[in-house]
Coordinates of N, CA and C in Angstrom, one line a residue:
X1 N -64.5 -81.0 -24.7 CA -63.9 -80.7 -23.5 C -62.6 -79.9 -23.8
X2 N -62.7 -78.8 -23.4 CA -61.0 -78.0 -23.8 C -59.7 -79.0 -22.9
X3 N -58.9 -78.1 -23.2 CA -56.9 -79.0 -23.4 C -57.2 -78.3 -21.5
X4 N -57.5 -77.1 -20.7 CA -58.0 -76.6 -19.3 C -58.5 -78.0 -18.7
X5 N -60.0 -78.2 -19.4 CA -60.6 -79.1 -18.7 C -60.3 -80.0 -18.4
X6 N -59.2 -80.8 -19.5 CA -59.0 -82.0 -19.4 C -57.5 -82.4 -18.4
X7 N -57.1 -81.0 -18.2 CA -55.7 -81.1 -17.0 C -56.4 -80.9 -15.8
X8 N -57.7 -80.3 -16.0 CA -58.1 -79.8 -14.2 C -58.7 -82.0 -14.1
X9 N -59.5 -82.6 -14.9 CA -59.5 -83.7 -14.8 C -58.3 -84.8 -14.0
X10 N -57.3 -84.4 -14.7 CA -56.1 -84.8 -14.3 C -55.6 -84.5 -12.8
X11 N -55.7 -83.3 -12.9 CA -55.3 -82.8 -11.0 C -56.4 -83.4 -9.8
X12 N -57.6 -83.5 -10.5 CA -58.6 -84.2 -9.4 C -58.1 -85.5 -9.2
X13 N -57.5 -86.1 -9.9 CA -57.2 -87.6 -9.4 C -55.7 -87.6 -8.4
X14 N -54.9 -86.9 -9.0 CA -53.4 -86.5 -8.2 C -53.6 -85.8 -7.4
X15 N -54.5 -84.8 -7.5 CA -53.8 -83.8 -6.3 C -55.5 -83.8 -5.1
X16 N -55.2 -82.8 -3.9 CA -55.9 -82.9 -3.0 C -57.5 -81.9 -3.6
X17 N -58.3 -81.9 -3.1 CA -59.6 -80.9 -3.8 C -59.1 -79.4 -3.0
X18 N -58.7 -79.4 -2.2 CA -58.2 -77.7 -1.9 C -57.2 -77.3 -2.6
X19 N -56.2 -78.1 -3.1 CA -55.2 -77.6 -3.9 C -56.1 -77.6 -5.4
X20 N -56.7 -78.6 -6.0 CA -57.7 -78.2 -7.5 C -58.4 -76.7 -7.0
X21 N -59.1 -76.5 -6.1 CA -59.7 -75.6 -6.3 C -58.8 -74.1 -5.8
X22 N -57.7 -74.2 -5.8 CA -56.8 -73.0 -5.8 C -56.4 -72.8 -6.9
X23 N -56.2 -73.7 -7.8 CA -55.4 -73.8 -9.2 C -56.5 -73.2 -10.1
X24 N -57.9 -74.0 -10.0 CA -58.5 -74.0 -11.0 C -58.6 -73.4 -12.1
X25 N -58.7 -71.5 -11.5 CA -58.4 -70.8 -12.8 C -57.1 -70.4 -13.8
X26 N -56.6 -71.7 -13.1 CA -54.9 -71.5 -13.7 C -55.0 -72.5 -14.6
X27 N -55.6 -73.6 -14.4 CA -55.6 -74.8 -14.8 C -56.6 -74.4 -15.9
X28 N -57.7 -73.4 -15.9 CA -58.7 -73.7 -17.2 C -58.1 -73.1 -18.1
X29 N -57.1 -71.9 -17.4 CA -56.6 -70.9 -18.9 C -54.9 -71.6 -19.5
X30 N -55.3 -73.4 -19.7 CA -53.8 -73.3 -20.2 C -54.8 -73.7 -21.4
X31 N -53.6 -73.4 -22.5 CA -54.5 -73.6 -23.8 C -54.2 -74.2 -24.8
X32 N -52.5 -74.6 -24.8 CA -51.8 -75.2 -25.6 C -50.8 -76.5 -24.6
X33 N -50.2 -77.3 -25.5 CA -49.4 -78.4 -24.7 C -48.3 -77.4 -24.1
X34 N -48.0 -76.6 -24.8 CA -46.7 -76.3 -24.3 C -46.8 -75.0 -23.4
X35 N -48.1 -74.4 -23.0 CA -48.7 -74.0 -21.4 C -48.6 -75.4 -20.4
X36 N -49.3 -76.5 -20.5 CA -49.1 -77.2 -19.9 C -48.2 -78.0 -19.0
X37 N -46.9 -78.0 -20.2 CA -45.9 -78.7 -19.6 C -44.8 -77.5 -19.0
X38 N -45.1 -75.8 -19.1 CA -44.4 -75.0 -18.5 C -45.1 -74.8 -17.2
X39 N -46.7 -75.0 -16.9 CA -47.5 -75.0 -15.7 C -46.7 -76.3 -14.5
X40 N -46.6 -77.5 -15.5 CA -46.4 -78.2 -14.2 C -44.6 -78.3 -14.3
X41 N -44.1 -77.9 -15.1 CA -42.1 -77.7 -14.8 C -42.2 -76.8 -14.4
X42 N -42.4 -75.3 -14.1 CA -41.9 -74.2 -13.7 C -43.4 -73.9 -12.3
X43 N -44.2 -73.7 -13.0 CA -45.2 -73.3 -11.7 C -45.5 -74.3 -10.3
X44 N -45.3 -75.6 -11.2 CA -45.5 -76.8 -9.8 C -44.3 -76.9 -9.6
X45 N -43.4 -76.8 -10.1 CA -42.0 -77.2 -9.5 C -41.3 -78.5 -9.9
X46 N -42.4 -79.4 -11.4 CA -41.7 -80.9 -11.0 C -40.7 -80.7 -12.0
X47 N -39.5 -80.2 -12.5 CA -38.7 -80.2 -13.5 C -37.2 -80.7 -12.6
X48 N -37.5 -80.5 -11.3 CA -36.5 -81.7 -11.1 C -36.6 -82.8 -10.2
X49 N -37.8 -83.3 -10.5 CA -38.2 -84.6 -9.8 C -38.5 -85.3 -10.6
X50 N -37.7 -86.1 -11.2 CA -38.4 -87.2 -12.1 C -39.4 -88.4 -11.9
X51 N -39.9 -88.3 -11.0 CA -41.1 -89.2 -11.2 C -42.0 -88.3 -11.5
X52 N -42.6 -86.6 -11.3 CA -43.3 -86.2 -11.9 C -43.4 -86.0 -13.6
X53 N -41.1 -85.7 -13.9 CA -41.6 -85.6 -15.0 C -41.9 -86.4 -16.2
X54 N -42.0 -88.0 -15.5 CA -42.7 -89.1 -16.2 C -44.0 -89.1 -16.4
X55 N -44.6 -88.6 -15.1 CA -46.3 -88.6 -15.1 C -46.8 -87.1 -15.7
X56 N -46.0 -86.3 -16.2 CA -45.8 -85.4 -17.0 C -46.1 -85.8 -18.4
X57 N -45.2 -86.5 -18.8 CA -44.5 -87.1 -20.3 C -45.7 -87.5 -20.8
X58 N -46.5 -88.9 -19.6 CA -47.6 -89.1 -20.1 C -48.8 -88.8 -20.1
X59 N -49.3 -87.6 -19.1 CA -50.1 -86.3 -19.3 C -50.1 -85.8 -20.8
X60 N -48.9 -85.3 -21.7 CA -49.0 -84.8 -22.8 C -49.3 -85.6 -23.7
X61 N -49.2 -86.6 -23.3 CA -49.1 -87.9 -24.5 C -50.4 -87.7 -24.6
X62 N -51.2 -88.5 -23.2 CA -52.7 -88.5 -23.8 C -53.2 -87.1 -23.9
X63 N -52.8 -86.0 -23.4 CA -53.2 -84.6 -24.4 C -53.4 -84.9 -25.7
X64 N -52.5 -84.8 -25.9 CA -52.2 -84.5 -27.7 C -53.1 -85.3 -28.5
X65 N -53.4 -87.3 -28.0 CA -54.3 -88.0 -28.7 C -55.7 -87.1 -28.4

Protein backbone atom coordinates (compact mmCIF):
# COMPACT_ATOMS: atom_id res chain seq x y z
CA UNK A 1 0.00 0.00 0.00
CA UNK A 2 1.74 3.43 -0.81
CA UNK A 3 2.39 6.37 2.08
CA UNK A 4 -1.26 8.15 -0.57
CA UNK A 5 -3.12 5.14 0.20
CA UNK A 6 -2.58 4.76 3.56
CA UNK A 7 -3.64 8.77 4.40
CA UNK A 8 -6.66 8.39 1.99
CA UNK A 9 -7.35 5.24 4.63
CA UNK A 10 -7.00 7.64 7.29
CA UNK A 11 -9.40 10.45 5.88
CA UNK A 12 -12.19 7.70 5.36
CA UNK A 13 -12.46 7.26 8.97
CA UNK A 14 -12.27 11.32 10.00
CA UNK A 15 -13.58 12.94 7.42
CA UNK A 16 -17.05 12.92 5.44
CA UNK A 17 -17.05 10.57 1.86
CA UNK A 18 -17.76 13.87 -0.19
CA UNK A 19 -14.94 15.57 1.28
CA UNK A 20 -12.48 12.02 0.59
CA UNK A 21 -13.66 12.05 -2.65
CA UNK A 22 -12.71 15.75 -3.45
CA UNK A 23 -9.25 15.16 -1.94
CA UNK A 24 -8.57 11.94 -3.28
CA UNK A 25 -6.20 12.89 -5.98
CA UNK A 26 -4.45 15.08 -3.56
CA UNK A 27 -4.33 12.58 -1.01
CA UNK A 28 -2.83 9.66 -3.53
CA UNK A 29 -0.04 12.04 -4.85
CA UNK A 30 1.54 12.78 -1.32
CA UNK A 31 4.60 10.73 -1.27
CA UNK A 32 6.83 11.51 1.48
CA UNK A 33 5.99 12.22 5.47
CA UNK A 34 6.88 15.56 5.03
CA UNK A 35 4.11 16.07 1.89
CA UNK A 36 1.92 14.83 4.41
CA UNK A 37 2.27 16.87 7.34
CA UNK A 38 2.51 20.12 4.89
CA UNK A 39 -1.09 18.62 3.26
CA UNK A 40 -2.80 18.60 6.54
CA UNK A 41 -0.79 22.05 8.33
CA UNK A 42 -1.06 24.26 5.31
CA UNK A 43 -3.74 22.81 2.89
CA UNK A 44 -6.36 21.60 5.63
CA UNK A 45 -5.67 24.33 7.76
CA UNK A 46 -4.88 22.32 11.18
CA UNK A 47 -1.54 24.10 12.16
CA UNK A 48 -3.41 26.14 14.50
CA UNK A 49 -5.76 23.82 16.09
CA UNK A 50 -4.17 21.57 18.32
CA UNK A 51 -6.25 18.83 18.63
CA UNK A 52 -5.66 18.17 14.94
CA UNK A 53 -2.11 18.71 15.36
CA UNK A 54 -2.07 15.76 17.87
CA UNK A 55 -4.05 13.54 15.59
CA UNK A 56 -1.50 14.72 13.06
CA UNK A 57 1.61 13.74 15.33
CA UNK A 58 0.06 10.43 15.42
CA UNK A 59 -0.82 10.00 11.72
CA UNK A 60 3.03 10.27 11.13
CA UNK A 61 3.94 8.17 13.80
CA UNK A 62 2.05 5.21 12.44
CA UNK A 63 3.26 6.39 8.83
CA UNK A 64 6.70 6.00 9.34
CA UNK A 65 6.25 2.37 11.29
Amino acid sequence: MTLGEQVLEFEKEVSDEDFVNEEKENILNLTTLEEVKDYYMDHRGWRDDNSFVDTLMCLLIDLKE
